[in-house]
Amino acid sequence: MAENNPTPNQNEPQPTPQGNPAPAFDYDKLASLINGKQSVAEDTVLKSYFKEQGLSADEMKQAIGAFKEQKAKNTPDIAKMQSEVESANNAKLTAEVNQSATLEAVKQGVDVASIPYVLKMADFSAVTADGKINTEKLTEAVKKVLDDIPAFKAKASENAGGVQKIGGDGNGTSDGTKQNSSVPTKKWNRFNI
């Protein structure tokens, strides 16, 4: 006779439970339970240690309070640290945006003295996304300011890009004009004519 074997063979497929949802856990409640157990265990260890040291009940309470206070001081404030890191990242990103915008303004022909004003007037709110600078939007922001106020661009004669003369021309004049020929010049020769 064939017997019903409650243990399945290794070759037979295992039946999967149908309709049994996984139990839902409240992770905040679990974390608070664990923290509660840890604090109770910590208190028990501290009480037994101070009892071995021969402290009275009041002295134990004071010592435990001092220990917890010292522990709280030594525990870093994670929220404060995260806000400081975020603030530093924002400052770094702002500096990078200003640097890129300055270079873009120079490329657009903005007078060097006008660059700070262009940077203050430009709307860089859409320039950064996910901590990265979108150069196309940065260029658009600088162009918009220059379109609105074209006086920020350097004049064509100032930005000619050629060599600008500095100093004299070697003929004794500093303005580049020839000496007046009607003024007699002294010749030095043997006869002094």
mmCIF file of C-alpha atoms in Angstrom:
data_model
loop_
_atom_site.group_PDB
_atom_site.id
_atom_site.type_symbol
_atom_site.label_atom_id
_atom_site.label_comp_id
_atom_site.label_asym_id
_atom_site.label_seq_id
_atom_site.Cartn_x
_atom_site.Cartn_y
_atom_site.Cartn_z
ATOM 1 C CA MET A 1 0.000 0.000 0.000
ATOM 2 C CA ALA A 2 1.060 3.526 -0.655
ATOM 3 C CA GLU A 3 1.515 5.707 2.364
ATOM 4 C CA ASN A 4 0.997 9.433 2.424
ATOM 5 C CA ASN A 5 4.404 10.882 3.077
ATOM 6 C CA PRO A 6 4.130 14.295 4.771
ATOM 7 C CA THR A 7 7.697 15.231 3.823
ATOM 8 C CA PRO A 8 8.059 16.092 0.151
ATOM 9 C CA ASN A 9 10.724 14.559 -2.030
ATOM 10 C CA GLN A 10 13.645 16.677 -3.118
ATOM 11 C CA ASN A 11 12.586 16.362 -6.730
ATOM 12 C CA GLU A 12 9.030 17.501 -6.096
ATOM 13 C CA PRO A 13 8.374 21.231 -6.350
ATOM 14 C CA GLN A 14 7.726 22.985 -3.055
ATOM 15 C CA PRO A 15 4.278 24.492 -2.763
ATOM 16 C CA THR A 16 4.417 28.248 -2.317
ATOM 17 C CA PRO A 17 2.072 29.828 0.189
ATOM 18 C CA GLN A 18 -0.627 31.775 -1.579
ATOM 19 C CA GLY A 19 -2.470 34.705 -0.063
ATOM 20 C CA ASN A 20 -0.330 34.986 3.071
ATOM 21 C CA PRO A 21 1.014 38.537 3.003
ATOM 22 C CA ALA A 22 4.234 39.279 4.823
ATOM 23 C CA PRO A 23 3.572 40.747 8.254
ATOM 24 C CA ALA A 24 3.877 44.523 8.385
ATOM 25 C CA PHE A 25 6.266 46.003 10.902
ATOM 26 C CA ASP A 26 6.257 49.427 12.411
ATOM 27 C CA TYR A 27 9.968 50.162 12.251
ATOM 28 C CA ASP A 28 9.712 53.249 14.453
ATOM 29 C CA LYS A 29 8.068 51.169 17.170
ATOM 30 C CA LEU A 30 10.760 48.500 16.843
ATOM 31 C CA ALA A 31 13.497 51.129 17.105
ATOM 32 C CA SER A 32 11.922 52.616 20.231
ATOM 33 C CA LEU A 33 11.631 49.132 21.801
ATOM 34 C CA ILE A 34 15.279 48.414 21.067
ATOM 35 C CA ASN A 35 16.344 51.777 22.471
ATOM 36 C CA GLY A 36 14.234 51.137 25.574
ATOM 37 C CA LYS A 37 15.823 47.728 26.109
ATOM 38 C CA GLN A 38 19.288 49.196 25.609
ATOM 39 C CA SER A 39 18.667 51.965 28.147
ATOM 40 C CA VAL A 40 17.271 49.463 30.706
ATOM 41 C CA ALA A 41 20.286 47.200 30.202
ATOM 42 C CA GLU A 42 22.603 50.205 30.479
ATOM 43 C CA ASP A 43 20.937 51.329 33.724
ATOM 44 C CA THR A 44 21.217 47.805 35.156
ATOM 45 C CA VAL A 45 24.916 47.589 34.310
ATOM 46 C CA LEU A 46 25.594 51.037 35.770
ATOM 47 C CA LYS A 47 23.665 50.286 38.980
ATOM 48 C CA SER A 48 25.519 47.020 39.523
ATOM 49 C CA TYR A 49 28.877 48.709 38.889
ATOM 50 C CA PHE A 50 28.185 51.569 41.287
ATOM 51 C CA LYS A 51 26.830 49.112 43.876
ATOM 52 C CA GLU A 52 30.139 47.231 43.691
ATOM 53 C CA GLN A 53 31.913 50.542 44.260
ATOM 54 C CA GLY A 54 29.935 50.988 47.483
ATOM 55 C CA LEU A 55 27.813 54.008 46.519
ATOM 56 C CA SER A 56 24.477 54.772 48.145
ATOM 57 C CA ALA A 57 21.217 54.974 46.147
ATOM 58 C CA ASP A 58 21.376 58.789 45.888
ATOM 59 C CA GLU A 59 25.028 58.706 44.853
ATOM 60 C CA MET A 60 24.182 56.068 42.234
ATOM 61 C CA LYS A 61 21.419 58.273 40.774
ATOM 62 C CA GLN A 62 23.796 61.248 40.621
ATOM 63 C CA ALA A 63 26.571 59.167 39.059
ATOM 64 C CA ILE A 64 24.202 57.665 36.484
ATOM 65 C CA GLY A 65 22.853 61.136 35.672
ATOM 66 C CA ALA A 66 26.396 62.485 35.269
ATOM 67 C CA PHE A 67 27.309 59.528 33.041
ATOM 68 C CA LYS A 68 24.265 60.045 30.789
ATOM 69 C CA GLU A 69 24.931 63.792 30.622
ATOM 70 C CA GLN A 70 28.547 63.183 29.591
ATOM 71 C CA LYS A 71 27.410 60.606 27.033
ATOM 72 C CA ALA A 72 24.930 63.113 25.565
ATOM 73 C CA LYS A 73 27.683 65.740 25.272
ATOM 74 C CA ASN A 74 29.957 63.308 23.448
ATOM 75 C CA THR A 75 27.230 62.176 21.052
ATOM 76 C CA PRO A 76 27.494 64.177 17.817
ATOM 77 C CA ASP A 77 24.469 66.120 16.639
ATOM 78 C CA ILE A 78 23.834 64.464 13.293
ATOM 79 C CA ALA A 79 21.211 66.967 12.148
ATOM 80 C CA LYS A 80 23.578 69.869 12.823
ATOM 81 C CA MET A 81 26.399 68.112 11.003
ATOM 82 C CA GLN A 82 24.161 67.399 8.009
ATOM 83 C CA SER A 83 23.026 71.025 7.851
ATOM 84 C CA GLU A 84 26.661 72.192 7.988
ATOM 85 C CA VAL A 85 27.607 69.832 5.161
ATOM 86 C CA GLU A 86 24.624 70.988 3.112
ATOM 87 C CA SER A 87 25.513 74.624 3.759
ATOM 88 C CA ALA A 88 29.114 74.026 2.687
ATOM 89 C CA ASN A 89 27.972 72.249 -0.482
ATOM 90 C CA ASN A 90 25.623 75.134 -1.321
ATOM 91 C CA ALA A 91 28.419 77.666 -0.794
ATOM 92 C CA LYS A 92 30.736 75.626 -3.031
ATOM 93 C CA LEU A 93 28.094 75.364 -5.736
ATOM 94 C CA THR A 94 27.388 79.109 -5.561
ATOM 95 C CA ALA A 95 31.105 79.848 -5.937
ATOM 96 C CA GLU A 96 31.317 77.515 -8.945
ATOM 97 C CA VAL A 97 28.278 79.173 -10.545
ATOM 98 C CA ASN A 98 29.784 82.638 -10.014
ATOM 99 C CA GLN A 99 33.112 81.514 -11.475
ATOM 100 C CA SER A 100 31.464 79.970 -14.535
ATOM 101 C CA ALA A 101 29.229 83.016 -14.961
ATOM 102 C CA THR A 102 32.251 85.320 -14.789
ATOM 103 C CA LEU A 103 33.977 83.347 -17.546
ATOM 104 C CA GLU A 104 30.795 83.383 -19.614
ATOM 105 C CA ALA A 105 30.431 87.150 -19.143
ATOM 106 C CA VAL A 106 34.004 87.660 -20.348
ATOM 107 C CA LYS A 107 33.244 85.489 -23.403
ATOM 108 C CA GLN A 108 30.153 87.612 -24.090
ATOM 109 C CA GLY A 109 32.298 90.760 -24.113
ATOM 110 C CA VAL A 110 31.249 92.261 -20.790
ATOM 111 C CA ASP A 111 33.484 95.026 -19.482
ATOM 112 C CA VAL A 112 35.550 93.741 -16.546
ATOM 113 C CA ALA A 113 34.258 96.505 -14.264
ATOM 114 C CA SER A 114 30.650 95.529 -15.051
ATOM 115 C CA ILE A 115 30.945 91.785 -14.343
ATOM 116 C CA PRO A 116 29.910 91.993 -10.643
ATOM 117 C CA TYR A 117 26.756 93.882 -11.635
ATOM 118 C CA VAL A 118 25.905 91.328 -14.314
ATOM 119 C CA LEU A 119 26.343 88.508 -11.781
ATOM 120 C CA LYS A 120 24.039 90.222 -9.290
ATOM 121 C CA MET A 121 21.342 90.857 -11.888
ATOM 122 C CA ALA A 122 21.408 87.417 -13.513
ATOM 123 C CA ASP A 123 18.875 84.812 -12.403
ATOM 124 C CA PHE A 124 20.869 81.659 -11.654
ATOM 125 C CA SER A 125 18.007 79.778 -9.971
ATOM 126 C CA ALA A 126 17.552 77.358 -12.879
ATOM 127 C CA VAL A 127 21.278 76.919 -13.534
ATOM 128 C CA THR A 128 21.924 74.170 -10.981
ATOM 129 C CA ALA A 129 20.274 70.780 -10.946
ATOM 130 C CA ASP A 130 21.359 67.917 -8.689
ATOM 131 C CA GLY A 131 24.500 69.787 -7.682
ATOM 132 C CA LYS A 132 25.694 70.262 -11.270
ATOM 133 C CA ILE A 133 25.870 73.406 -13.371
ATOM 134 C CA ASN A 134 23.901 73.514 -16.615
ATOM 135 C CA THR A 135 26.139 75.618 -18.876
ATOM 136 C CA GLU A 136 23.402 76.280 -21.435
ATOM 137 C CA LYS A 137 21.115 77.825 -18.835
ATOM 138 C CA LEU A 138 24.044 79.776 -17.390
ATOM 139 C CA THR A 139 24.788 81.220 -20.839
ATOM 140 C CA GLU A 140 21.108 82.089 -21.280
ATOM 141 C CA ALA A 141 21.010 83.879 -17.906
ATOM 142 C CA VAL A 142 24.042 86.025 -18.760
ATOM 143 C CA LYS A 143 22.710 86.752 -22.275
ATOM 144 C CA LYS A 144 19.354 87.835 -20.856
ATOM 145 C CA VAL A 145 21.034 90.434 -18.631
ATOM 146 C CA LEU A 146 23.104 91.677 -21.569
ATOM 147 C CA ASP A 147 20.011 91.848 -23.788
ATOM 148 C CA ASP A 148 18.145 93.815 -21.125
ATOM 149 C CA ILE A 149 21.056 96.178 -20.429
ATOM 150 C CA PRO A 150 23.442 96.314 -23.415
ATOM 151 C CA ALA A 151 25.519 99.045 -21.728
ATOM 152 C CA PHE A 152 27.303 96.292 -19.789
ATOM 153 C CA LYS A 153 29.053 95.135 -22.940
ATOM 154 C CA ALA A 154 32.445 96.700 -23.626
ATOM 155 C CA LYS A 155 32.619 99.135 -26.526
ATOM 156 C CA ALA A 156 33.997 97.725 -29.759
ATOM 157 C CA SER A 157 36.956 100.127 -29.793
ATOM 158 C CA GLU A 158 37.948 99.091 -26.264
ATOM 159 C CA ASN A 159 37.691 95.424 -27.056
ATOM 160 C CA ALA A 160 39.457 95.501 -30.442
ATOM 161 C CA GLY A 161 41.805 92.768 -29.344
ATOM 162 C CA GLY A 162 44.836 94.315 -31.079
ATOM 163 C CA VAL A 163 48.015 95.639 -29.575
ATOM 164 C CA GLN A 164 47.563 98.886 -27.734
ATOM 165 C CA LYS A 165 50.407 101.374 -27.823
ATOM 166 C CA ILE A 166 51.921 102.161 -24.486
ATOM 167 C CA GLY A 167 54.708 104.730 -24.102
ATOM 168 C CA GLY A 168 56.587 106.697 -26.748
ATOM 169 C CA ASP A 169 57.402 105.844 -30.331
ATOM 170 C CA GLY A 170 61.163 106.282 -30.123
ATOM 171 C CA ASN A 171 61.286 109.647 -31.944
ATOM 172 C CA GLY A 172 61.262 111.693 -28.798
ATOM 173 C CA THR A 173 57.522 112.243 -28.690
ATOM 174 C CA SER A 174 55.140 110.364 -26.531
ATOM 175 C CA ASP A 175 51.960 111.028 -28.467
ATOM 176 C CA GLY A 176 53.108 109.441 -31.741
ATOM 177 C CA THR A 177 53.207 112.701 -33.742
ATOM 178 C CA LYS A 178 56.247 113.912 -35.661
ATOM 179 C CA GLN A 179 58.355 116.723 -34.371
ATOM 180 C CA ASN A 180 57.645 120.085 -35.875
ATOM 181 C CA SER A 181 60.229 120.581 -38.639
ATOM 182 C CA SER A 182 60.198 124.387 -38.293
ATOM 183 C CA VAL A 183 62.004 124.134 -35.018
ATOM 184 C CA PRO A 184 65.707 124.144 -35.779
ATOM 185 C CA THR A 185 67.590 121.216 -34.548
ATOM 186 C CA LYS A 186 71.149 121.467 -33.509
ATOM 187 C CA LYS A 187 73.534 119.471 -35.606
ATOM 188 C CA TRP A 188 76.701 118.279 -34.126
ATOM 189 C CA ASN A 189 79.491 118.078 -36.533
ATOM 190 C CA ARG A 190 82.994 119.342 -36.820
ATOM 191 C CA PHE A 191 82.082 122.672 -38.270
ATOM 192 C CA ASN A 192 78.990 123.205 -36.136
ATOM 193 C CA ILE A 193 76.850 124.459 -38.983
#
